[in-house]
Coordinates of C-alpha atoms and ligand atoms in Angstrom, one line a residue:
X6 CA 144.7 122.0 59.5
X7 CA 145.8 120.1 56.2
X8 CA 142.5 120.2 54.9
X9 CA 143.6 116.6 53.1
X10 CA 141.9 113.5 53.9
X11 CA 142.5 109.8 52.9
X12 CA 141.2 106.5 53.4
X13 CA 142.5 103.0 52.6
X14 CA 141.1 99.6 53.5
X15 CA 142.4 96.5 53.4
X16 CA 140.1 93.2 53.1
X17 CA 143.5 90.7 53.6
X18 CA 146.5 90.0 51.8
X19 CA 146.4 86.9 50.5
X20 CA 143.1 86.3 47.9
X21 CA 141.3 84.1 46.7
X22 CA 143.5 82.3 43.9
X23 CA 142.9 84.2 40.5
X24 CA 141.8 80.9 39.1
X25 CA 139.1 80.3 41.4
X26 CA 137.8 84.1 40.9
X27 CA 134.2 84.4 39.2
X28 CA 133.5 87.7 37.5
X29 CA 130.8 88.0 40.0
X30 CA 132.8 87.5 43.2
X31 CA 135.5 89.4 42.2
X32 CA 132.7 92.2 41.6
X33 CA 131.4 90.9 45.3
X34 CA 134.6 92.1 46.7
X35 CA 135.7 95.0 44.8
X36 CA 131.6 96.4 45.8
X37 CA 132.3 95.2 49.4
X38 CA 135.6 97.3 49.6
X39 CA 133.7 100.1 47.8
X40 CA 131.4 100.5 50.4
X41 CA 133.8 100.4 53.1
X42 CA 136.1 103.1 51.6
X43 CA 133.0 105.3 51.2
X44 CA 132.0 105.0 54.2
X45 CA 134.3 106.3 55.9
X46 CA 135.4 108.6 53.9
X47 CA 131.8 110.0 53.9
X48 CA 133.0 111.0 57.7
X49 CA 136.3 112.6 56.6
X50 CA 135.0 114.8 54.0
X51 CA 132.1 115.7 56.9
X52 CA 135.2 117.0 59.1
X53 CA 134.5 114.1 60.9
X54 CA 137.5 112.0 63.1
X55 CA 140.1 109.7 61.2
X56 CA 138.8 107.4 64.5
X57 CA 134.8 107.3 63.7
X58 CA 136.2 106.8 59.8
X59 CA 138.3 104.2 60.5
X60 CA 135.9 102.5 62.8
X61 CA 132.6 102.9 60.1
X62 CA 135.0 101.3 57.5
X63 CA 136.3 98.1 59.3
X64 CA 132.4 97.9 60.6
X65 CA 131.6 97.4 56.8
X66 CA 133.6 94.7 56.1
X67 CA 132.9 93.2 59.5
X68 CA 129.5 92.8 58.4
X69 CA 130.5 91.3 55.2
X70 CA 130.9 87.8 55.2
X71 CA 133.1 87.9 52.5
X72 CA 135.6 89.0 55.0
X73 CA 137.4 87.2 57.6
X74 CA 136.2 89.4 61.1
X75 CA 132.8 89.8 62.3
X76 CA 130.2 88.2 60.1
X77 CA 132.9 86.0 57.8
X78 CA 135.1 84.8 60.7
X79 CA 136.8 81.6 60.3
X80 CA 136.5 78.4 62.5
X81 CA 138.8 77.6 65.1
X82 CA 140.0 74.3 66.1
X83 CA 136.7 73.6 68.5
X84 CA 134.3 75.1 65.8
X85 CA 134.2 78.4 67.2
X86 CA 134.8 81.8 66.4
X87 CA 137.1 83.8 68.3
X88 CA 137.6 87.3 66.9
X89 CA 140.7 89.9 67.5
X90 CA 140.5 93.7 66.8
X91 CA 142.3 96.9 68.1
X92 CA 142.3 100.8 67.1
X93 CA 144.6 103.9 67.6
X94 CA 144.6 107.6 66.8
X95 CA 147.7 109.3 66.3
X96 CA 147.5 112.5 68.3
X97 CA 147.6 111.1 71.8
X98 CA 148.3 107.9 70.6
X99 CA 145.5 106.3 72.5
X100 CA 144.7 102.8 72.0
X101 CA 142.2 99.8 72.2
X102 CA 142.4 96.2 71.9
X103 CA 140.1 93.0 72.7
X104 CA 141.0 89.7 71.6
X105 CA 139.7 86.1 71.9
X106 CA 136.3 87.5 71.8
X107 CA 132.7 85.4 70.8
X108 CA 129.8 86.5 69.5
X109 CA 130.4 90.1 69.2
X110 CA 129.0 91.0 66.2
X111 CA 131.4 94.2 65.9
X112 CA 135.2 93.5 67.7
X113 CA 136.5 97.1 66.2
X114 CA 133.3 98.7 67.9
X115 CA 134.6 96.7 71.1
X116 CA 138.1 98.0 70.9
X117 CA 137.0 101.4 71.0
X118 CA 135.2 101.2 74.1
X119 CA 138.2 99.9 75.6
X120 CA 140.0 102.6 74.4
X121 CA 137.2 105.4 75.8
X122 CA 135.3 103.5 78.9
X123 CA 138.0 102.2 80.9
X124 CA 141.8 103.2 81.9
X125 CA 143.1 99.8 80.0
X126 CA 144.3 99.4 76.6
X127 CA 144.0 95.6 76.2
X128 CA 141.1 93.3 77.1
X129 CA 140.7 89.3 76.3
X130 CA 138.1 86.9 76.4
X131 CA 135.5 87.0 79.3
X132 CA 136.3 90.4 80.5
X133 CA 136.3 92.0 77.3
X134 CA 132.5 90.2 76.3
X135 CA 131.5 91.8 80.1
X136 CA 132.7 95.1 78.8
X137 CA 130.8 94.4 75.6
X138 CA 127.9 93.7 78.0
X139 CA 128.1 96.8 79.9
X140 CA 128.5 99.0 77.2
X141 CA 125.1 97.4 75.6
X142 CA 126.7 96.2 72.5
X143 CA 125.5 93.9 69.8
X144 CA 126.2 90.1 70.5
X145 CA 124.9 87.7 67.7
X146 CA 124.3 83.7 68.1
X147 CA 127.1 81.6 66.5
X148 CA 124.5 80.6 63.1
X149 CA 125.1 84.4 62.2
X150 CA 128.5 83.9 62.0
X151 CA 128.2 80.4 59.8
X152 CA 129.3 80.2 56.5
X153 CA 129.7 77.4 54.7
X154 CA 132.7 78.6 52.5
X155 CA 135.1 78.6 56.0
X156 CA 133.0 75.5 57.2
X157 CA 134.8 73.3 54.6
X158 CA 138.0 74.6 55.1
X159 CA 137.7 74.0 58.3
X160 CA 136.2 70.5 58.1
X161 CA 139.3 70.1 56.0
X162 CA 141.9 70.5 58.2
X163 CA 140.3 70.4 61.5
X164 CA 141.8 67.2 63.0
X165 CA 145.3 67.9 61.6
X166 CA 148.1 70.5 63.4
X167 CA 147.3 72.6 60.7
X168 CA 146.6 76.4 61.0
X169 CA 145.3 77.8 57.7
X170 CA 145.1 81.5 56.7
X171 CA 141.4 82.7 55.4
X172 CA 140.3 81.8 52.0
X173 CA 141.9 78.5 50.1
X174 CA 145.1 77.1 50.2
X175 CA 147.1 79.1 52.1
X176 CA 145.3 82.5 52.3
X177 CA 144.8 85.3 54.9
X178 CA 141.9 87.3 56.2
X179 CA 141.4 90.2 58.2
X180 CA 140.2 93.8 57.4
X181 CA 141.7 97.3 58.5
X182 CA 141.6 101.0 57.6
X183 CA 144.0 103.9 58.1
X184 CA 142.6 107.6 57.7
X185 CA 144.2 111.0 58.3
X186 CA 141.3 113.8 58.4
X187 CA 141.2 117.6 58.3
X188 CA 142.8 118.0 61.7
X189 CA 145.7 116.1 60.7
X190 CA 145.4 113.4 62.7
X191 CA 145.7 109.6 61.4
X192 CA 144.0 106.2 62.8
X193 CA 144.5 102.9 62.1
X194 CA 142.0 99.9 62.9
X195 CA 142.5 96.3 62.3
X196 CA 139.9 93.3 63.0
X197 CA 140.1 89.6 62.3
X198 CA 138.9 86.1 62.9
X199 CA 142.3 84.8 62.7
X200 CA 143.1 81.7 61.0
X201 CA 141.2 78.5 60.3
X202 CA 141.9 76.0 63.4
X203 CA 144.1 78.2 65.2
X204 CA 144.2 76.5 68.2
X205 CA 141.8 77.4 71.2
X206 CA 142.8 81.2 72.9
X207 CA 145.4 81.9 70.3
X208 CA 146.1 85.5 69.4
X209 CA 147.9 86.9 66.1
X210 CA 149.0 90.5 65.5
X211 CA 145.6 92.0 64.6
X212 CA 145.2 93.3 68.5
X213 CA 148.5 93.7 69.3
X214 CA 149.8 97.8 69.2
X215 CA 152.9 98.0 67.6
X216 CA 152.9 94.0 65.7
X217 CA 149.2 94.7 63.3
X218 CA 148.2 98.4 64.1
X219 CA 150.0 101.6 64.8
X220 CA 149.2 105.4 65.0
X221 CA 151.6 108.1 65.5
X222 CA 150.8 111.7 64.1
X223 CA 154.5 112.5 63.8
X224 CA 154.9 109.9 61.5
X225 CA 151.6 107.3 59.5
X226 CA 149.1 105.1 60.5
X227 CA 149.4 101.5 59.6
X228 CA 146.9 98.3 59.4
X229 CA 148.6 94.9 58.7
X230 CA 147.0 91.8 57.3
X231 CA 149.1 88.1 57.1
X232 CA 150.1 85.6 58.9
X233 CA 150.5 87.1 62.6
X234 CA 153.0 85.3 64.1
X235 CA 156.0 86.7 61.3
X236 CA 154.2 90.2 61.6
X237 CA 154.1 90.1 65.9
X238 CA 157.9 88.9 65.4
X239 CA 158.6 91.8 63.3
X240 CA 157.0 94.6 65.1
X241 CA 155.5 95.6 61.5
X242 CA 153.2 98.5 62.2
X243 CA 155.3 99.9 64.8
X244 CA 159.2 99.3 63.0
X245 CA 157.0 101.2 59.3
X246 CA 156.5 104.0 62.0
X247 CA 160.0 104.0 63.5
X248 CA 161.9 103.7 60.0
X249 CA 160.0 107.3 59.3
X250 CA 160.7 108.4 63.1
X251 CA 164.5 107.6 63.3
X252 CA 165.6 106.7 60.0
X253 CA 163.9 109.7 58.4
X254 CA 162.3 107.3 55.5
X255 CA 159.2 108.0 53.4
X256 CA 155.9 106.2 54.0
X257 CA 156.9 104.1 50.8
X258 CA 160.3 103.1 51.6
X259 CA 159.3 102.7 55.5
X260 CA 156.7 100.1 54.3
X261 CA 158.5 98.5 51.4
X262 CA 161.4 97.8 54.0
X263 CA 159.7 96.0 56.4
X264 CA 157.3 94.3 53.9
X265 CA 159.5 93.4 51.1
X266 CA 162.7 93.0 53.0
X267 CA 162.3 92.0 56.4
X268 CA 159.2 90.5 56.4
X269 CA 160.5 88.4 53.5
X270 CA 163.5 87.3 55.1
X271 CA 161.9 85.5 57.3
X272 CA 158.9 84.0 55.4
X273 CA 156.1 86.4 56.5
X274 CA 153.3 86.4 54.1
X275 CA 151.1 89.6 54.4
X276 CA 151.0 93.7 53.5
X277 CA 149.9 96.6 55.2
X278 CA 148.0 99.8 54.3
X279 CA 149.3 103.2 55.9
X280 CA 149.0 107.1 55.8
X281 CA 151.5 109.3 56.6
X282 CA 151.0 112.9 58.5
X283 CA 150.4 114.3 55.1
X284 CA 147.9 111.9 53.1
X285 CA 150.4 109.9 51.3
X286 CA 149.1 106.1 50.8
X287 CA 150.8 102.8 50.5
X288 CA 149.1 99.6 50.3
X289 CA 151.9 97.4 50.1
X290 CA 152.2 93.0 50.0
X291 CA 154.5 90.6 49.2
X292 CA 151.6 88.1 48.4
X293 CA 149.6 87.4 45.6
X294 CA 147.3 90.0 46.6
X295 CA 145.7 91.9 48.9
X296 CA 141.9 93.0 48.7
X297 CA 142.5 97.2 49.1
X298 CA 140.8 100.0 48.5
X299 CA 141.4 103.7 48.9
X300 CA 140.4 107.1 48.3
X301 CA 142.4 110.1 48.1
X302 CA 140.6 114.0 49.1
X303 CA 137.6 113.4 46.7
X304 CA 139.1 111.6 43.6
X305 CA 137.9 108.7 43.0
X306 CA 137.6 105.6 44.5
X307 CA 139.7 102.8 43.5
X308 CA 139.8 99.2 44.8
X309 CA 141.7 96.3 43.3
X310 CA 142.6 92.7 44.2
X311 CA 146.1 91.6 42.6
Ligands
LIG17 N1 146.9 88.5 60.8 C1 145.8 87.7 61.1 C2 146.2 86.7 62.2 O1 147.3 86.2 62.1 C3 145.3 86.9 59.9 C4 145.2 87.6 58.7 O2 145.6 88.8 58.5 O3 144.6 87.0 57.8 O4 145.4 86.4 63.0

Protein backbone atom coordinates (compact mmCIF):
# COMPACT_ATOMS: atom_id res chain seq x y z
CA UNK A 1 0.00 0.00 0.00
CA UNK A 2 1.32 3.74 -0.69
CA UNK A 3 -1.70 5.13 0.51
CA UNK A 4 -0.99 8.18 -2.22
CA UNK A 5 -3.21 8.80 -4.92
CA UNK A 6 -3.13 11.19 -8.06
CA UNK A 7 -4.97 12.10 -10.92
CA UNK A 8 -4.18 14.15 -14.04
CA UNK A 9 -6.26 14.77 -17.16
CA UNK A 10 -5.50 16.02 -20.19
CA UNK A 11 -8.17 17.82 -22.55
CA UNK A 12 -5.37 18.15 -25.73
CA UNK A 13 -2.33 19.82 -26.27
CA UNK A 14 -2.68 22.30 -28.57
CA UNK A 15 -5.65 25.08 -27.40
CA UNK A 16 -7.57 27.20 -28.55
CA UNK A 17 -5.30 30.37 -29.55
CA UNK A 18 -5.07 32.76 -26.49
CA UNK A 19 -6.45 35.44 -28.72
CA UNK A 20 -9.51 33.76 -29.52
CA UNK A 21 -10.08 32.78 -25.61
CA UNK A 22 -13.29 34.48 -23.97
CA UNK A 23 -13.19 34.74 -20.25
CA UNK A 24 -16.15 32.51 -20.31
CA UNK A 25 -14.78 29.70 -22.44
CA UNK A 26 -11.63 29.65 -20.85
CA UNK A 27 -13.86 29.30 -17.55
CA UNK A 28 -15.89 26.51 -19.78
CA UNK A 29 -12.78 24.53 -19.94
CA UNK A 30 -10.96 25.02 -16.90
CA UNK A 31 -14.84 23.80 -15.10
CA UNK A 32 -14.98 20.96 -17.73
CA UNK A 33 -11.39 19.73 -16.59
CA UNK A 34 -12.47 20.31 -13.01
CA UNK A 35 -15.12 17.98 -13.09
CA UNK A 36 -13.17 15.35 -14.74
CA UNK A 37 -10.25 15.55 -12.23
CA UNK A 38 -12.85 15.21 -9.41
CA UNK A 39 -14.30 12.67 -10.70
CA UNK A 40 -12.17 10.36 -10.58
CA UNK A 41 -10.41 11.21 -8.05
CA UNK A 42 -13.66 10.94 -6.02
CA UNK A 43 -12.89 6.96 -6.83
CA UNK A 44 -9.21 7.08 -5.63
CA UNK A 45 -9.76 8.65 -2.34
CA UNK A 46 -12.88 5.89 -2.03
CA UNK A 47 -10.01 3.13 -2.40
CA UNK A 48 -11.39 2.68 -5.57
CA UNK A 49 -9.19 1.37 -8.89
CA UNK A 50 -6.70 3.82 -10.81
CA UNK A 51 -8.81 1.83 -13.80
CA UNK A 52 -12.67 2.91 -12.76
CA UNK A 53 -10.81 6.52 -12.02
CA UNK A 54 -9.22 6.81 -15.07
CA UNK A 55 -12.21 5.55 -17.03
CA UNK A 56 -14.95 8.06 -14.94
CA UNK A 57 -12.49 10.94 -15.86
CA UNK A 58 -12.09 10.47 -19.72
CA UNK A 59 -16.08 9.65 -19.54
CA UNK A 60 -16.32 13.39 -18.37
CA UNK A 61 -14.79 14.97 -21.01
CA UNK A 62 -16.16 12.47 -23.51
CA UNK A 63 -19.44 13.91 -22.69
CA UNK A 64 -18.16 17.37 -23.11
CA UNK A 65 -18.34 18.72 -26.31
CA UNK A 66 -15.85 21.02 -25.63
CA UNK A 67 -13.54 18.08 -26.13
CA UNK A 68 -12.50 16.34 -29.11
CA UNK A 69 -13.84 12.36 -28.19
CA UNK A 70 -17.30 11.30 -27.55
CA UNK A 71 -19.69 14.17 -27.62
CA UNK A 72 -17.08 16.95 -29.33
CA UNK A 73 -15.63 14.59 -31.95
CA UNK A 74 -14.38 16.11 -35.05
CA UNK A 75 -15.59 15.46 -38.72
CA UNK A 76 -13.87 13.22 -40.91
CA UNK A 77 -13.36 13.57 -44.53
CA UNK A 78 -17.03 11.87 -45.34
CA UNK A 79 -18.72 13.97 -42.51
CA UNK A 80 -18.50 11.32 -40.08
CA UNK A 81 -17.29 10.65 -36.80
CA UNK A 82 -15.01 8.01 -36.18
CA UNK A 83 -13.71 7.75 -32.60
CA UNK A 84 -10.38 6.03 -31.14
CA UNK A 85 -9.80 5.05 -27.44
CA UNK A 86 -7.69 2.50 -25.42
CA UNK A 87 -6.91 1.86 -21.54
CA UNK A 88 -4.27 -0.09 -19.37
CA UNK A 89 -3.55 -0.75 -15.76
CA UNK A 90 -0.12 -1.27 -14.68
CA UNK A 91 -0.13 -4.37 -12.52
CA UNK A 92 -0.78 -6.99 -15.11
CA UNK A 93 -0.44 -4.66 -17.76
CA UNK A 94 -3.74 -5.49 -19.29
CA UNK A 95 -4.95 -3.58 -22.11
CA UNK A 96 -7.92 -2.39 -24.33
CA UNK A 97 -8.30 -0.66 -27.51
CA UNK A 98 -11.22 0.04 -30.13
CA UNK A 99 -10.72 2.27 -33.00
CA UNK A 100 -12.57 3.52 -36.02
CA UNK A 101 -15.62 3.35 -34.01
CA UNK A 102 -19.31 5.34 -34.73
CA UNK A 103 -21.87 6.33 -32.69
CA UNK A 104 -20.65 5.07 -29.44
CA UNK A 105 -21.41 7.55 -27.15
CA UNK A 106 -18.50 6.36 -24.72
CA UNK A 107 -15.13 4.73 -26.86
CA UNK A 108 -13.09 4.52 -23.25
CA UNK A 109 -16.14 2.59 -21.84
CA UNK A 110 -15.72 0.39 -25.12
CA UNK A 111 -12.01 -0.20 -24.65
CA UNK A 112 -12.53 -1.53 -21.36
CA UNK A 113 -14.83 -4.18 -22.34
CA UNK A 114 -12.32 -5.29 -24.71
CA UNK A 115 -9.95 -5.41 -22.18
CA UNK A 116 -12.45 -7.63 -19.62
CA UNK A 117 -15.09 -9.51 -22.14
CA UNK A 118 -12.95 -11.02 -24.58
CA UNK A 119 -9.28 -12.60 -24.92
CA UNK A 120 -8.21 -9.61 -27.45
CA UNK A 121 -6.62 -6.38 -26.80
CA UNK A 122 -7.46 -4.49 -29.96
CA UNK A 123 -10.88 -4.16 -31.85
CA UNK A 124 -11.74 -1.82 -35.00
CA UNK A 125 -14.67 -0.75 -36.70
CA UNK A 126 -17.70 -3.18 -37.16
CA UNK A 127 -16.47 -5.76 -34.66
CA UNK A 128 -15.75 -3.43 -32.07
CA UNK A 129 -19.65 -1.60 -32.46
CA UNK A 130 -20.93 -5.60 -32.29
CA UNK A 131 -18.98 -5.84 -29.09
CA UNK A 132 -20.45 -2.48 -28.12
CA UNK A 133 -23.80 -4.19 -28.95
CA UNK A 134 -23.36 -7.21 -26.99
CA UNK A 135 -22.15 -5.67 -24.05
CA UNK A 136 -25.49 -3.33 -24.15
CA UNK A 137 -23.71 -0.11 -24.46
CA UNK A 138 -24.88 3.36 -25.25
CA UNK A 139 -24.92 4.22 -28.99
CA UNK A 140 -26.10 7.86 -29.85
CA UNK A 141 -27.46 9.08 -33.50
CA UNK A 142 -24.82 11.20 -35.36
CA UNK A 143 -27.01 14.92 -34.47
CA UNK A 144 -25.62 14.18 -30.80
CA UNK A 145 -22.37 14.34 -31.91
CA UNK A 146 -22.97 17.69 -34.14
CA UNK A 147 -21.39 20.72 -33.33
CA UNK A 148 -21.22 23.47 -35.21
CA UNK A 149 -17.69 24.81 -33.96
CA UNK A 150 -15.92 21.42 -35.72
CA UNK A 151 -18.61 21.75 -38.52
CA UNK A 152 -16.85 24.90 -39.94
CA UNK A 153 -13.65 23.65 -39.59
CA UNK A 154 -14.54 20.97 -41.32
CA UNK A 155 -16.46 22.72 -44.11
CA UNK A 156 -13.21 24.53 -44.35
CA UNK A 157 -10.95 22.14 -45.33
CA UNK A 158 -13.04 19.33 -46.30
CA UNK A 159 -12.31 19.08 -50.10
CA UNK A 160 -8.57 19.91 -49.66
CA UNK A 161 -5.71 16.98 -48.59
CA UNK A 162 -5.71 18.66 -45.47
CA UNK A 163 -5.81 16.95 -42.06
CA UNK A 164 -6.40 19.42 -39.26
CA UNK A 165 -5.76 18.89 -35.52
CA UNK A 166 -9.01 19.85 -33.14
CA UNK A 167 -9.69 23.42 -32.41
CA UNK A 168 -8.46 26.38 -35.03
CA UNK A 169 -5.53 26.58 -36.96
CA UNK A 170 -3.57 23.88 -36.34
CA UNK A 171 -4.74 22.47 -32.99
CA UNK A 172 -5.17 19.05 -31.34
CA UNK A 173 -7.90 17.22 -29.42
CA UNK A 174 -8.26 14.25 -27.51
CA UNK A 175 -8.66 13.64 -23.70
CA UNK A 176 -6.77 11.09 -21.26
CA UNK A 177 -6.13 10.46 -17.54
CA UNK A 178 -3.44 8.65 -15.69
CA UNK A 179 -4.14 7.70 -11.87
CA UNK A 180 -2.10 5.60 -9.33
CA UNK A 181 -4.45 4.57 -6.27
CA UNK A 182 -3.88 3.17 -2.85
CA UNK A 183 -2.75 -0.19 -4.06
CA UNK A 184 -0.14 1.28 -6.00
CA UNK A 185 -1.15 0.54 -9.19
CA UNK A 186 -1.29 3.25 -12.18
CA UNK A 187 -3.70 3.48 -15.40
CA UNK A 188 -3.70 5.38 -18.19
CA UNK A 189 -6.76 6.07 -20.60
CA UNK A 190 -6.76 7.99 -23.76
CA UNK A 191 -9.90 8.74 -26.25
CA UNK A 192 -10.22 10.91 -29.26
CA UNK A 193 -12.01 11.82 -32.40
CA UNK A 194 -8.85 12.24 -34.26
CA UNK A 195 -8.36 15.04 -36.54
CA UNK A 196 -10.62 17.12 -38.81
CA UNK A 197 -10.81 15.28 -42.36
CA UNK A 198 -8.65 12.53 -41.55
CA UNK A 199 -9.23 10.43 -44.22
CA UNK A 200 -11.91 7.54 -44.04
CA UNK A 201 -10.49 4.44 -41.48
CA UNK A 202 -7.49 6.30 -40.38
CA UNK A 203 -6.08 5.62 -37.00
CA UNK A 204 -3.64 7.96 -34.81
CA UNK A 205 -1.85 7.00 -31.60
CA UNK A 206 -4.79 7.42 -29.19
CA UNK A 207 -5.55 3.38 -29.39
CA UNK A 208 -2.36 2.19 -30.02
CA UNK A 209 -0.41 0.57 -26.61
CA UNK A 210 2.90 1.74 -26.42
CA UNK A 211 2.50 5.12 -29.33
CA UNK A 212 -0.64 7.26 -26.96
CA UNK A 213 -1.10 5.13 -23.75
CA UNK A 214 1.10 3.02 -21.57
CA UNK A 215 0.85 1.36 -18.05
CA UNK A 216 3.53 -0.37 -16.28
CA UNK A 217 3.56 -0.41 -12.36
CA UNK A 218 7.41 -0.76 -12.30
CA UNK A 219 7.73 2.37 -13.80
CA UNK A 220 4.35 5.46 -14.67
CA UNK A 221 1.39 5.61 -16.56
CA UNK A 222 1.23 7.88 -19.47
CA UNK A 223 -1.66 9.51 -21.79
CA UNK A 224 -0.49 11.45 -24.95
CA UNK A 225 -2.35 14.07 -26.83
CA UNK A 226 -0.91 15.59 -30.59
CA UNK A 227 -0.57 14.82 -33.69
CA UNK A 228 -0.52 10.80 -33.84
CA UNK A 229 1.38 10.02 -36.61
CA UNK A 230 4.95 11.78 -34.93
CA UNK A 231 3.81 10.25 -31.47
CA UNK A 232 3.06 6.38 -33.15
CA UNK A 233 6.56 7.00 -34.84
CA UNK A 234 8.09 7.74 -31.57
CA UNK A 235 6.68 5.08 -29.48
CA UNK A 236 5.90 8.09 -26.80
CA UNK A 237 4.01 6.40 -24.00
CA UNK A 238 5.96 3.35 -24.13
CA UNK A 239 9.91 4.95 -24.86
CA UNK A 240 8.67 7.74 -21.23
CA UNK A 241 8.20 4.20 -19.72
CA UNK A 242 11.39 2.51 -21.02
CA UNK A 243 13.71 5.69 -20.29
CA UNK A 244 12.53 5.05 -16.45
CA UNK A 245 12.90 1.03 -17.00
CA UNK A 246 16.37 0.97 -18.63
CA UNK A 247 17.81 4.19 -18.40
CA UNK A 248 16.92 4.60 -14.73
CA UNK A 249 15.39 8.37 -15.44
CA UNK A 250 12.83 10.18 -13.39
CA UNK A 251 9.21 10.65 -14.53
CA UNK A 252 10.27 14.30 -15.40
CA UNK A 253 13.37 13.75 -17.36
CA UNK A 254 11.67 10.42 -19.01
CA UNK A 255 8.92 12.79 -20.30
CA UNK A 256 10.85 15.94 -21.00
CA UNK A 257 13.14 13.64 -23.22
CA UNK A 258 10.83 12.20 -25.39
CA UNK A 259 8.65 15.37 -25.47
CA UNK A 260 11.00 18.16 -25.72
CA UNK A 261 13.79 16.36 -27.42
CA UNK A 262 12.70 13.67 -29.56
CA UNK A 263 9.50 14.49 -30.24
CA UNK A 264 10.78 17.88 -31.33
CA UNK A 265 13.35 16.65 -33.57
CA UNK A 266 11.12 15.49 -35.66
CA UNK A 267 8.29 18.10 -35.71
CA UNK A 268 5.79 16.31 -33.37
CA UNK A 269 3.43 18.68 -31.85
CA UNK A 270 1.70 17.32 -28.57
CA UNK A 271 2.44 16.47 -24.55
CA UNK A 272 1.63 13.78 -22.36
CA UNK A 273 0.41 13.47 -18.80
CA UNK A 274 1.97 10.54 -16.60
CA UNK A 275 2.31 9.14 -12.96
CA UNK A 276 5.01 7.35 -11.81
CA UNK A 277 4.84 4.18 -9.20
CA UNK A 278 4.98 6.74 -6.50
CA UNK A 279 2.49 9.70 -7.41
CA UNK A 280 4.85 11.98 -9.00
CA UNK A 281 3.06 14.01 -11.95
CA UNK A 282 4.21 15.58 -15.13
CA UNK A 283 2.04 17.11 -17.61
CA UNK A 284 4.41 17.99 -20.10
CA UNK A 285 4.04 19.87 -24.12
CA UNK A 286 6.01 21.36 -26.41
CA UNK A 287 2.86 23.36 -27.81
CA UNK A 288 1.20 26.29 -26.92
CA UNK A 289 -0.72 24.49 -24.45
CA UNK A 290 -2.38 21.77 -23.34
CA UNK A 291 -5.82 21.75 -21.45
CA UNK A 292 -4.66 19.67 -17.98
CA UNK A 293 -5.76 19.23 -14.88
CA UNK A 294 -4.62 17.31 -11.81
CA UNK A 295 -4.93 16.55 -8.28
CA UNK A 296 -2.44 15.45 -5.94
CA UNK A 297 -3.74 13.08 -2.43
CA UNK A 298 -6.40 15.71 -1.42
CA UNK A 299 -4.75 19.10 -2.15
CA UNK A 300 -6.28 20.95 -4.29
CA UNK A 301 -7.33 20.81 -7.59
CA UNK A 302 -5.58 22.76 -10.20
CA UNK A 303 -6.29 23.03 -13.93
CA UNK A 304 -4.64 25.37 -16.41
CA UNK A 305 -4.54 26.02 -20.15
CA UNK A 306 -1.06 27.58 -21.25
N1 LIG B 1 -3.45 12.19 -31.13
C1 LIG B 1 -4.73 12.32 -31.77
C2 LIG B 1 -4.69 11.72 -33.14
O1 LIG B 1 -3.72 11.89 -33.83
C3 LIG B 1 -5.16 13.74 -31.94
C4 LIG B 1 -4.99 14.62 -30.77
O2 LIG B 1 -4.36 14.30 -29.78
O3 LIG B 1 -5.54 15.69 -30.87
O4 LIG B 1 -5.67 11.12 -33.53
Amino acid sequence: MTNKISIAVHGGAGTISKKLLTAEKENAYLTGLKMAVDAGHKILKDGGSSLDAVEAAVIMLENNPLFNAGKGSVFTNEGMHEMDASIMEGKNLMAGAVAGVRNIKNPVVLSRKVMEETEHVFLCGLGAEELARKCNLEFMPPDYFFDSFRHDQWIAIRNTETTQLDHSDKKFGTVGAVALDSNGTVAAATSTGGMTNKRYNRIGDTPIVGAGTYANNKTCAVSCTGHGEFFIRSVVAYDVSCLMEYKGYSLKDACNEVVKNKLVKIGGEGGLIAVDAVGNLELCFNSEGMYRGYKLNNEETICNIY
